[in-house]
Structures are given as structure tokens and as C-alpha cells.
PDB file of C-alpha atoms in Angstrom:
ATOM      1  CA  UNK C   1       2.201  -9.780 -49.270  1.00 42.00           C
ATOM      2  CA  UNK C   2       5.161  -9.330 -51.530  1.00 42.00           C
ATOM      3  CA  UNK C   3       8.016 -11.784 -51.572  1.00 41.00           C
ATOM      4  CA  UNK C   4      11.321 -11.988 -53.303  1.00 44.00           C
ATOM      5  CA  UNK C   5      11.559 -15.738 -53.883  1.00 39.00           C
ATOM      6  CA  UNK C   6      14.958 -15.592 -55.551  1.00 43.00           C
ATOM      7  CA  UNK C   7      17.896 -16.192 -53.205  1.00 47.00           C
ATOM      8  CA  UNK C   8      20.686 -13.864 -54.187  1.00 54.00           C
ATOM      9  CA  UNK C   9      23.863 -12.238 -52.994  1.00 53.00           C
ATOM     10  CA  UNK C  10      23.675  -8.510 -52.365  1.00 56.00           C
ATOM     11  CA  UNK C  11      26.380  -5.971 -53.183  1.00 55.00           C
ATOM     12  CA  UNK C  12      29.671  -6.306 -51.320  1.00 63.00           C
ATOM     13  CA  UNK C  13      29.961  -2.570 -50.602  1.00 70.00           C
ATOM     14  CA  UNK C  14      28.407  -1.473 -47.272  1.00 78.00           C
ATOM     15  CA  UNK C  15      25.183   0.493 -47.602  1.00 79.00           C
ATOM     16  CA  UNK C  16      23.275   2.689 -45.146  1.00 85.00           C
ATOM     17  CA  UNK C  17      19.557   2.876 -45.891  1.00 87.00           C
ATOM     18  CA  UNK C  18      16.142   3.720 -44.482  1.00 89.00           C
ATOM     19  CA  UNK C  19      13.083   1.902 -45.827  1.00 87.00           C
ATOM     20  CA  UNK C  20       9.364   1.833 -45.093  1.00 89.00           C
ATOM     21  CA  UNK C  21       7.855  -1.648 -45.301  1.00 88.00           C
ATOM     22  CA  UNK C  22       4.244  -2.817 -45.241  1.00 86.00           C
ATOM     23  CA  UNK C  23       2.922  -5.363 -42.778  1.00 82.00           C
ATOM     24  CA  UNK C  24       3.368  -8.910 -44.050  1.00 85.00           C
ATOM     25  CA  UNK C  25       6.145  -8.038 -46.492  1.00 90.00           C
ATOM     26  CA  UNK C  26       8.849 -10.673 -46.930  1.00 90.00           C
ATOM     27  CA  UNK C  27      12.376  -9.923 -48.113  1.00 90.00           C
ATOM     28  CA  UNK C  28      13.678 -13.160 -49.596  1.00 92.00           C
ATOM     29  CA  UNK C  29      16.782 -15.080 -48.661  1.00 92.00           C
ATOM     30  CA  UNK C  30      19.956 -13.126 -49.383  1.00 92.00           C
ATOM     31  CA  UNK C  31      23.397 -12.300 -47.999  1.00 91.00           C
ATOM     32  CA  UNK C  32      25.724  -9.321 -47.840  1.00 92.00           C
ATOM     33  CA  UNK C  33      29.457  -9.058 -48.359  1.00 92.00           C
ATOM     34  CA  UNK C  34      29.550  -6.771 -45.315  1.00 93.00           C
ATOM     35  CA  UNK C  35      28.300  -6.760 -41.724  1.00 93.00           C
ATOM     36  CA  UNK C  36      24.891  -5.199 -41.224  1.00 94.00           C
ATOM     37  CA  UNK C  37      23.208  -3.561 -38.236  1.00 94.00           C
ATOM     38  CA  UNK C  38      19.440  -3.719 -38.689  1.00 93.00           C
ATOM     39  CA  UNK C  39      17.054  -1.620 -36.588  1.00 94.00           C
ATOM     40  CA  UNK C  40      13.363  -0.719 -36.805  1.00 91.00           C
ATOM     41  CA  UNK C  41      12.146   2.554 -35.304  1.00 88.00           C
ATOM     42  CA  UNK C  42       8.539   1.404 -35.803  1.00 85.00           C
ATOM     43  CA  UNK C  43       7.082  -2.085 -36.184  1.00 82.00           C
ATOM     44  CA  UNK C  44       8.872  -5.420 -35.885  1.00 84.00           C
ATOM     45  CA  UNK C  45      11.185  -7.229 -38.286  1.00 87.00           C
ATOM     46  CA  UNK C  46      11.880 -10.935 -37.858  1.00 88.00           C
ATOM     47  CA  UNK C  47      15.284 -12.070 -39.148  1.00 91.00           C
ATOM     48  CA  UNK C  48      15.526 -15.755 -40.036  1.00 89.00           C
ATOM     49  CA  UNK C  49      18.396 -18.019 -40.983  1.00 90.00           C
ATOM     50  CA  UNK C  50      18.309 -21.774 -41.334  1.00 82.00           C
ATOM     51  CA  UNK C  51      19.329 -22.118 -37.687  1.00 84.00           C
ATOM     52  CA  UNK C  52      17.290 -19.545 -35.758  1.00 87.00           C
ATOM     53  CA  UNK C  53      15.115 -16.428 -35.701  1.00 87.00           C
ATOM     54  CA  UNK C  54      15.858 -13.017 -34.182  1.00 87.00           C
ATOM     55  CA  UNK C  55      13.681  -9.943 -33.882  1.00 84.00           C
ATOM     56  CA  UNK C  56      14.526  -6.288 -34.448  1.00 86.00           C
ATOM     57  CA  UNK C  57      12.276  -3.799 -32.688  1.00 82.00           C
ATOM     58  CA  UNK C  58      12.311  -0.292 -31.284  1.00 82.00           C
ATOM     59  CA  UNK C  59      14.428  -1.523 -28.356  1.00 82.00           C
ATOM     60  CA  UNK C  60      16.517  -4.170 -30.122  1.00 85.00           C
ATOM     61  CA  UNK C  61      18.796  -4.120 -33.171  1.00 92.00           C
ATOM     62  CA  UNK C  62      20.123  -7.202 -34.950  1.00 93.00           C
ATOM     63  CA  UNK C  63      23.775  -7.529 -35.974  1.00 93.00           C
ATOM     64  CA  UNK C  64      24.107  -9.754 -39.069  1.00 94.00           C
ATOM     65  CA  UNK C  65      27.677 -10.900 -39.838  1.00 93.00           C
ATOM     66  CA  UNK C  66      28.940 -10.696 -43.416  1.00 93.00           C
ATOM     67  CA  UNK C  67      28.115 -13.722 -45.550  1.00 93.00           C
ATOM     68  CA  UNK C  68      25.125 -14.829 -43.443  1.00 93.00           C
ATOM     69  CA  UNK C  69      22.219 -16.079 -45.542  1.00 94.00           C
ATOM     70  CA  UNK C  70      19.013 -14.637 -44.083  1.00 94.00           C
ATOM     71  CA  UNK C  71      15.541 -13.350 -44.860  1.00 92.00           C
ATOM     72  CA  UNK C  72      13.194 -10.831 -43.230  1.00 91.00           C
ATOM     73  CA  UNK C  73       9.487 -10.813 -42.440  1.00 89.00           C
ATOM     74  CA  UNK C  74       7.765  -7.520 -41.562  1.00 88.00           C
ATOM     75  CA  UNK C  75       5.138  -7.325 -38.827  1.00 83.00           C
ATOM     76  CA  UNK C  76       3.209  -4.084 -38.656  1.00 79.00           C
ATOM     77  CA  UNK C  77       4.029  -1.060 -40.811  1.00 83.00           C
ATOM     78  CA  UNK C  78       7.757  -0.752 -40.194  1.00 85.00           C
ATOM     79  CA  UNK C  79      10.489   1.848 -40.602  1.00 89.00           C
ATOM     80  CA  UNK C  80      13.707  -0.094 -41.156  1.00 92.00           C
ATOM     81  CA  UNK C  81      17.198   1.395 -40.771  1.00 94.00           C
ATOM     82  CA  UNK C  82      20.271  -0.535 -41.917  1.00 93.00           C
ATOM     83  CA  UNK C  83      23.939   0.321 -41.491  1.00 94.00           C
ATOM     84  CA  UNK C  84      26.738  -1.515 -43.306  1.00 93.00           C
ATOM     85  CA  UNK C  85      30.213  -2.198 -41.929  1.00 92.00           C
ATOM     86  CA  UNK C  86      33.155  -3.594 -43.958  1.00 91.00           C
ATOM     87  CA  UNK C  87      33.739  -7.323 -43.526  1.00 90.00           C
ATOM     88  CA  UNK C  88      37.191  -6.679 -42.024  1.00 88.00           C
ATOM     89  CA  UNK C  89      35.644  -4.328 -39.430  1.00 83.00           C
ATOM     90  CA  UNK C  90      34.738  -6.731 -36.618  1.00 77.00           C
ATOM     91  CA  UNK C  91      32.700  -4.489 -34.364  1.00 83.00           C
ATOM     92  CA  UNK C  92      30.813  -7.326 -32.653  1.00 83.00           C
ATOM     93  CA  UNK C  93      32.628 -10.646 -32.451  1.00 79.00           C
ATOM     94  CA  UNK C  94      29.988 -13.179 -33.395  1.00 81.00           C
ATOM     95  CA  UNK C  95      29.741 -15.670 -36.222  1.00 82.00           C
ATOM     96  CA  UNK C  96      25.942 -15.618 -36.071  1.00 85.00           C
ATOM     97  CA  UNK C  97      23.377 -12.815 -35.769  1.00 90.00           C
ATOM     98  CA  UNK C  98      22.999 -11.315 -32.308  1.00 88.00           C
ATOM     99  CA  UNK C  99      20.439  -8.986 -30.746  1.00 89.00           C
ATOM    100  CA  UNK C 100      21.791  -5.739 -29.293  1.00 89.00           C
ATOM    101  CA  UNK C 101      19.933  -3.584 -26.773  1.00 86.00           C
ATOM    102  CA  UNK C 102      19.207  -0.093 -28.128  1.00 89.00           C
ATOM    103  CA  UNK C 103      19.016   2.801 -25.687  1.00 88.00           C
ATOM    104  CA  UNK C 104      17.823   6.309 -26.547  1.00 90.00           C
ATOM    105  CA  UNK C 105      21.254   7.524 -27.677  1.00 94.00           C
ATOM    106  CA  UNK C 106      22.006   4.486 -29.863  1.00 93.00           C
ATOM    107  CA  UNK C 107      18.548   4.765 -31.419  1.00 93.00           C
ATOM    108  CA  UNK C 108      19.105   8.372 -32.458  1.00 95.00           C
ATOM    109  CA  UNK C 109      22.609   7.603 -33.729  1.00 95.00           C
ATOM    110  CA  UNK C 110      21.369   4.742 -35.924  1.00 95.00           C
ATOM    111  CA  UNK C 111      18.559   6.864 -37.360  1.00 94.00           C
ATOM    112  CA  UNK C 112      20.927   9.765 -38.006  1.00 95.00           C
ATOM    113  CA  UNK C 113      23.567   7.551 -39.641  1.00 94.00           C
ATOM    114  CA  UNK C 114      20.973   6.052 -41.996  1.00 92.00           C
ATOM    115  CA  UNK C 115      19.771   9.412 -43.266  1.00 90.00           C
ATOM    116  CA  UNK C 116      20.088   9.731 -47.061  1.00 86.00           C
ATOM    117  CA  UNK C 117      22.771  12.059 -48.403  1.00 85.00           C
ATOM    118  CA  UNK C 118      24.421  12.489 -45.015  1.00 88.00           C
ATOM    119  CA  UNK C 119      27.694  14.475 -45.467  1.00 92.00           C
ATOM    120  CA  UNK C 120      30.732  12.237 -45.011  1.00 91.00           C
ATOM    121  CA  UNK C 121      32.403  14.322 -42.263  1.00 94.00           C
ATOM    122  CA  UNK C 122      29.215  14.248 -40.203  1.00 94.00           C
ATOM    123  CA  UNK C 123      28.713  10.545 -40.906  1.00 92.00           C
ATOM    124  CA  UNK C 124      32.230   9.745 -39.666  1.00 92.00           C
ATOM    125  CA  UNK C 125      31.683  11.649 -36.424  1.00 95.00           C
ATOM    126  CA  UNK C 126      28.326   9.980 -35.772  1.00 95.00           C
ATOM    127  CA  UNK C 127      29.767   6.572 -36.615  1.00 93.00           C
ATOM    128  CA  UNK C 128      32.636   7.052 -34.170  1.00 94.00           C
ATOM    129  CA  UNK C 129      30.211   7.647 -31.296  1.00 95.00           C
ATOM    130  CA  UNK C 130      27.936   4.800 -32.406  1.00 94.00           C
ATOM    131  CA  UNK C 131      30.852   2.365 -32.537  1.00 92.00           C
ATOM    132  CA  UNK C 132      31.851   3.263 -28.970  1.00 91.00           C
ATOM    133  CA  UNK C 133      28.290   2.755 -27.747  1.00 92.00           C
ATOM    134  CA  UNK C 134      27.784  -0.532 -29.605  1.00 90.00           C
ATOM    135  CA  UNK C 135      30.934  -2.000 -28.066  1.00 86.00           C
ATOM    136  CA  UNK C 136      29.354  -1.409 -24.667  1.00 84.00           C
ATOM    137  CA  UNK C 137      25.822  -2.451 -25.633  1.00 84.00           C
ATOM    138  CA  UNK C 138      24.164  -5.371 -23.914  1.00 78.00           C
ATOM    139  CA  UNK C 139      23.865  -8.492 -26.063  1.00 79.00           C
ATOM    140  CA  UNK C 140      20.336  -9.829 -25.594  1.00 72.00           C
ATOM    141  CA  UNK C 141      19.550 -13.554 -25.388  1.00 64.00           C
ATOM    142  CA  UNK C 142      16.172 -13.333 -27.173  1.00 71.00           C
ATOM    143  CA  UNK C 143      16.769 -15.897 -29.923  1.00 77.00           C
ATOM    144  CA  UNK C 144      14.425 -18.553 -31.267  1.00 83.00           C
ATOM    145  CA  UNK C 145      16.550 -21.478 -32.458  1.00 86.00           C
ATOM    146  CA  UNK C 146      15.161 -23.706 -35.199  1.00 88.00           C
ATOM    147  CA  UNK C 147      14.786 -27.317 -33.984  1.00 91.00           C
ATOM    148  CA  UNK C 148      16.710 -29.926 -35.915  1.00 90.00           C
ATOM    149  CA  UNK C 149      15.629 -33.046 -34.025  1.00 93.00           C
ATOM    150  CA  UNK C 150      12.288 -34.344 -35.405  1.00 94.00           C
ATOM    151  CA  UNK C 151      10.874 -34.980 -31.922  1.00 95.00           C
ATOM    152  CA  UNK C 152      11.846 -31.514 -30.732  1.00 95.00           C
ATOM    153  CA  UNK C 153      10.425 -30.005 -33.914  1.00 94.00           C
ATOM    154  CA  UNK C 154       7.133 -31.783 -33.200  1.00 95.00           C
ATOM    155  CA  UNK C 155       7.130 -30.590 -29.590  1.00 95.00           C
ATOM    156  CA  UNK C 156       7.785 -26.972 -30.573  1.00 95.00           C
ATOM    157  CA  UNK C 157       5.010 -27.046 -33.169  1.00 94.00           C
ATOM    158  CA  UNK C 158       2.502 -28.303 -30.582  1.00 95.00           C
ATOM    159  CA  UNK C 159       3.285 -25.271 -28.448  1.00 94.00           C
ATOM    160  CA  UNK C 160       3.487 -22.569 -31.126  1.00 92.00           C
ATOM    161  CA  UNK C 161       0.369 -23.743 -32.976  1.00 91.00           C
ATOM    162  CA  UNK C 162      -1.742 -22.587 -30.029  1.00 91.00           C
ATOM    163  CA  UNK C 163       0.025 -20.408 -27.483  1.00 93.00           C
ATOM    164  CA  UNK C 164      -3.233 -19.610 -25.696  1.00 92.00           C
ATOM    165  CA  UNK C 165      -3.145 -22.944 -23.883  1.00 90.00           C
ATOM    166  CA  UNK C 166      -0.162 -23.386 -21.524  1.00 86.00           C
ATOM    167  CA  UNK C 167       1.466 -26.736 -22.197  1.00 90.00           C
ATOM    168  CA  UNK C 168       3.311 -28.404 -19.351  1.00 93.00           C
ATOM    169  CA  UNK C 169       6.463 -30.422 -19.944  1.00 95.00           C
ATOM    170  CA  UNK C 170       4.581 -33.546 -18.816  1.00 96.00           C
ATOM    171  CA  UNK C 171       1.797 -32.970 -21.371  1.00 96.00           C
ATOM    172  CA  UNK C 172       4.283 -32.254 -24.131  1.00 95.00           C
ATOM    173  CA  UNK C 173       6.440 -35.307 -23.365  1.00 96.00           C
ATOM    174  CA  UNK C 174       3.399 -37.556 -23.405  1.00 95.00           C
ATOM    175  CA  UNK C 175       2.186 -36.173 -26.736  1.00 95.00           C
ATOM    176  CA  UNK C 176       5.485 -36.870 -28.518  1.00 95.00           C
ATOM    177  CA  UNK C 177       6.036 -40.200 -26.750  1.00 96.00           C
ATOM    178  CA  UNK C 178       9.130 -39.503 -24.637  1.00 96.00           C
ATOM    179  CA  UNK C 179       9.908 -39.062 -20.951  1.00 96.00           C
ATOM    180  CA  UNK C 180      10.092 -35.625 -19.349  1.00 96.00           C
ATOM    181  CA  UNK C 181      13.801 -36.209 -18.795  1.00 96.00           C
ATOM    182  CA  UNK C 182      14.336 -36.880 -22.508  1.00 96.00           C
ATOM    183  CA  UNK C 183      12.330 -33.782 -23.440  1.00 96.00           C
ATOM    184  CA  UNK C 184      14.387 -31.640 -21.057  1.00 96.00           C
ATOM    185  CA  UNK C 185      17.604 -33.057 -22.537  1.00 96.00           C
ATOM    186  CA  UNK C 186      16.447 -32.229 -26.078  1.00 95.00           C
ATOM    187  CA  UNK C 187      15.835 -28.579 -25.145  1.00 95.00           C
ATOM    188  CA  UNK C 188      19.161 -28.274 -23.324  1.00 94.00           C
ATOM    189  CA  UNK C 189      21.161 -30.016 -26.059  1.00 94.00           C
ATOM    190  CA  UNK C 190      19.702 -28.193 -29.083  1.00 91.00           C
ATOM    191  CA  UNK C 191      18.655 -24.846 -27.629  1.00 90.00           C
ATOM    192  CA  UNK C 192      20.879 -24.432 -24.584  1.00 89.00           C
ATOM    193  CA  UNK C 193      17.854 -23.554 -22.450  1.00 90.00           C
ATOM    194  CA  UNK C 194      15.039 -25.180 -20.513  1.00 94.00           C
ATOM    195  CA  UNK C 195      11.562 -25.712 -21.902  1.00 95.00           C
ATOM    196  CA  UNK C 196      10.062 -22.905 -19.724  1.00 94.00           C
ATOM    197  CA  UNK C 197      12.793 -20.502 -20.879  1.00 92.00           C
ATOM    198  CA  UNK C 198      12.149 -21.363 -24.535  1.00 93.00           C
ATOM    199  CA  UNK C 199       8.382 -21.010 -24.136  1.00 93.00           C
ATOM    200  CA  UNK C 200       8.761 -17.605 -22.507  1.00 92.00           C
ATOM    201  CA  UNK C 201      10.913 -16.446 -25.434  1.00 89.00           C
ATOM    202  CA  UNK C 202       8.355 -17.766 -27.923  1.00 92.00           C
ATOM    203  CA  UNK C 203       5.482 -16.023 -26.172  1.00 93.00           C
ATOM    204  CA  UNK C 204       7.354 -12.710 -25.922  1.00 91.00           C
ATOM    205  CA  UNK C 205       8.398 -12.992 -29.589  1.00 87.00           C
ATOM    206  CA  UNK C 206       4.792 -13.492 -30.694  1.00 90.00           C
ATOM    207  CA  UNK C 207       3.584 -10.765 -28.333  1.00 92.00           C
ATOM    208  CA  UNK C 208       5.942  -8.294 -30.023  1.00 86.00           C
ATOM    209  CA  UNK C 209       4.494  -9.272 -33.395  1.00 85.00           C
ATOM    210  CA  UNK C 210       0.879  -8.879 -32.242  1.00 88.00           C
ATOM    211  CA  UNK C 211       1.572  -5.516 -30.596  1.00 86.00           C
ATOM    212  CA  UNK C 212       3.295  -4.291 -33.770  1.00 79.00           C
ATOM    213  CA  UNK C 213       0.234  -5.335 -35.768  1.00 79.00           C
ATOM    214  CA  UNK C 214      -2.034  -3.239 -33.542  1.00 81.00           C
ATOM    215  CA  UNK C 215      -3.428  -5.697 -30.979  1.00 89.00           C
ATOM    216  CA  UNK C 216      -4.112  -4.235 -27.538  1.00 93.00           C
ATOM    217  CA  UNK C 217      -2.229  -5.364 -24.451  1.00 95.00           C
ATOM    218  CA  UNK C 218      -4.935  -7.518 -22.858  1.00 95.00           C
ATOM    219  CA  UNK C 219      -5.778  -9.367 -26.076  1.00 95.00           C
ATOM    220  CA  UNK C 220      -2.087  -9.934 -26.797  1.00 95.00           C
ATOM    221  CA  UNK C 221      -1.598 -11.435 -23.341  1.00 96.00           C
ATOM    222  CA  UNK C 222      -4.540 -13.797 -23.857  1.00 95.00           C
ATOM    223  CA  UNK C 223      -3.419 -14.814 -27.358  1.00 94.00           C
ATOM    224  CA  UNK C 224       0.044 -15.672 -26.030  1.00 95.00           C
ATOM    225  CA  UNK C 225      -1.124 -17.729 -23.074  1.00 94.00           C
ATOM    226  CA  UNK C 226      -0.877 -15.496 -20.024  1.00 95.00           C
ATOM    227  CA  UNK C 227      -3.681 -16.032 -17.515  1.00 92.00           C
ATOM    228  CA  UNK C 228      -3.830 -12.355 -16.521  1.00 95.00           C
ATOM    229  CA  UNK C 229      -2.853  -9.055 -18.097  1.00 96.00           C
ATOM    230  CA  UNK C 230      -0.683  -8.212 -15.091  1.00 96.00           C
ATOM    231  CA  UNK C 231       1.284 -11.470 -15.489  1.00 96.00           C
ATOM    232  CA  UNK C 232       1.853 -10.669 -19.165  1.00 96.00           C
ATOM    233  CA  UNK C 233       2.998  -7.119 -18.375  1.00 96.00           C
ATOM    234  CA  UNK C 234       5.403  -8.405 -15.716  1.00 95.00           C
ATOM    235  CA  UNK C 235       7.020 -11.049 -17.958  1.00 94.00           C
ATOM    236  CA  UNK C 236       7.204  -8.780 -21.017  1.00 92.00           C
ATOM    237  CA  UNK C 237       8.705  -5.945 -18.972  1.00 91.00           C
ATOM    238  CA  UNK C 238      11.384  -8.161 -17.427  1.00 88.00           C
ATOM    239  CA  UNK C 239      12.303  -9.610 -20.832  1.00 84.00           C
ATOM    240  CA  UNK C 240      12.137  -6.459 -22.954  1.00 80.00           C
ATOM    241  CA  UNK C 241      12.963  -3.726 -20.448  1.00 78.00           C
ATOM    242  CA  UNK C 242       9.688  -1.866 -21.139  1.00 81.00           C
ATOM    243  CA  UNK C 243       5.990  -2.516 -20.661  1.00 90.00           C
ATOM    244  CA  UNK C 244       3.943  -3.867 -23.575  1.00 91.00           C
ATOM    245  CA  UNK C 245       1.845  -0.688 -23.483  1.00 88.00           C
ATOM    246  CA  UNK C 246       4.953   1.464 -23.938  1.00 84.00           C
ATOM    247  CA  UNK C 247       6.287  -0.890 -26.610  1.00 78.00           C
ATOM    248  CA  UNK C 248       2.959  -0.780 -28.487  1.00 74.00           C
ATOM    249  CA  UNK C 249       2.933   3.034 -28.597  1.00 66.00           C
ATOM    250  CA  UNK C 250       6.406   3.151 -30.152  1.00 59.00           C
ATOM    251  CA  UNK C 251       9.236   5.674 -29.716  1.00 54.00           C
ATOM    252  CA  UNK C 252       7.930   8.157 -32.272  1.00 48.00           C
ATOM    253  CA  UNK C 253       4.481   8.404 -30.732  1.00 47.00           C
ATOM    254  CA  UNK C 254       5.944   8.551 -27.205  1.00 44.00           C
ATOM    255  CA  UNK C 255       8.033  11.535 -28.241  1.00 44.00           C
ATOM    256  CA  UNK C 256       5.051  13.167 -29.909  1.00 38.00           C
ATOM    257  CA  UNK C 257       2.851  12.653 -26.839  1.00 34.00           C
ATOM    258  CA  UNK C 258       5.508  14.061 -24.558  1.00 34.00           C
ATOM    259  CA  UNK C 259       5.949  17.103 -26.812  1.00 34.00           C
ATOM    260  CA  UNK C 260       2.215  17.796 -26.830  1.00 29.00           C
ATOM    261  CA  UNK C 261       2.136  17.457 -23.062  1.00 30.00           C
ATOM    262  CA  UNK C 262       5.033  19.894 -22.655  1.00 31.00           C
ATOM    263  CA  UNK C 263       3.301  22.418 -24.905  1.00 29.00           C
ATOM    264  CA  UNK C 264       0.218  22.127 -22.721  1.00 29.00           C
ATOM    265  CA  UNK C 265       2.265  22.372 -19.547  1.00 33.00           C
ATOM    266  CA  UNK C 266       1.236  18.912 -18.386  1.00 30.00           C
ATOM    267  CA  UNK C 267       2.793  15.570 -17.599  1.00 26.00           C
ATOM    268  CA  UNK C 268       2.487  12.652 -20.031  1.00 28.00           C
ATOM    269  CA  UNK C 269      -0.023  10.065 -18.881  1.00 29.00           C
ATOM    270  CA  UNK C 270       1.252   6.531 -18.327  1.00 28.00           C
ATOM    271  CA  UNK C 271       0.732   3.980 -21.077  1.00 29.00           C
ATOM    272  CA  UNK C 272      -2.872   2.776 -21.016  1.00 28.00           C
ATOM    273  CA  UNK C 273      -3.460  -0.953 -20.624  1.00 27.00           C
ATOM    274  CA  UNK C 274      -6.658  -1.721 -22.496  1.00 28.00           C
ATOM    275  CA  UNK C 275      -8.859  -4.885 -22.567  1.00 28.00           C
ATOM    276  CA  UNK C 276      14.325  -5.079 -51.754  1.00 50.00           C
ATOM    277  CA  UNK C 277      16.800  -6.772 -49.726  1.00 56.00           C
ATOM    278  CA  UNK C 278      17.693  -4.868 -46.658  1.00 56.00           C
TER     279      UNK C 278
END
């Protein structure tokens, strides 16, 4: 694993780039003088600030406001696309990073806009369409806030240290020495969500990481605490808008499979469920 341990401020001028990153790579804490839209067409990239974590994937991009100190961790071999927007250009009104749903058109626009040596006239036209689509894009709630309260931090660690074992609120409250009511209040006050909602987000977050690293669907479900593969598929699909099998294949391979099928005159088979700073 490589890591840039020096916190630094990146260039103030917006940059559009495409990078390939290896699994486990860490891009150290840094900030930009411009807004950044970060998307991965393959793999998973976790974006962390001191307050929370967000994840960029093939179906989700992360908007990082100018001046936000953050770092990245790569899960799975990843293709990362970044687009810069001037600090005065407030495309998405948020003071903190947000996750934006990426449909097929937005995906292709981001990839096209991040191509090296793209002619300026073409870039302006693509950007104009992308801006219109981003203004209408769904803002996703999949955020993992960092606990500040010591008791809540202890509770979260007990859950994330072993996701394979479902932990009830009663068990968790007893382990940290508080009432269930106090535990529920801590989650609502700090995270703005219930304990079950937070745990679902944590499990989906870790499932995305495992799938990006090559784990199969059934094993991922077990590792993240679902009792059955079908329960995992249902929860992941409702949260992410696609099945874990489809997510694991990735957009590039889906397109390739479909193209091969068309050449052969067939129908693509459904997804198989098996047992430098940027």
C-alpha cells in the first residue's frame, strides 16, 4: 500500500483527470481550491473527512466542496475520474461532501469530460449537459458519520469490528453501560438516524468494498451479517438501486457482456449469484 502521509493543499485551478489506482492505495489528506466531482467507473473509493465517510462507486459520485480537507482509500483496482469546478461555481449547494446518483448518461458524460486532451469546444458542450443533469440528480443519503461521543464511538466499534454477528440495540446498550433509550438518543443526536438505519448503511458500505475486492455475493452477505443471500440482495438492491451481482460485475464488463451477446444474437444472462492527490 502506498500512502502520501503529508497533508497538503492542492492547486487552486480546477483539473479534470483520469487515474488508475491499485487496491489498498491511500491518497493522503489534502484539499482543493475548487469543487471536485469524484467518480469511479471501476472499483470503490472511500472519501474521508474528520466528520464522516462517503463512497464513490460505479453508481455513485461524490461532490467535494472547495476547501474540504479529505483523503481517499482505494478498494479494488479502480478507475477514478475527477472533474474540477471553480469555487465560485456553486453547482451543488452543500458545505460538506454529498453522494450523487449516477445514471447511464451522467456516467458517460463524466468519463468523456475527464478524457485527456479533450478539445475545449467539445468539453464546454459536454459540461453544459452534465451540469443540467447534475442539478437534477438524486442526492443519496449513504454517509457514514464519524462518532464524536466516546460512548457512541465504542458502540460503533463493537458493531464494525465483526459485522457477521447481528448486534441488537439491547446487546449494544448493555455492553457500553447505558440504557437503550440513551443509545437511541446518541444515534439520533450525532448521526440523525436510528441504530438500525446506521447499521444498514455500514453493512452496505462494507459490502461494496468486499465486492470491489472480488468477493462473491454469498460470501459478502455472510461477512456483512445477513442471514441469507436473498436478504442481502434485497437490502443491497433497495439501498443501491442495483443487485450486488450486477454491482460486482461493473459497468464496463456489463457492456462487454452485452456486446458479445448481441454479436452472438443472444440475450445477456442475468447476473449470477454464487456461493497523487485526486
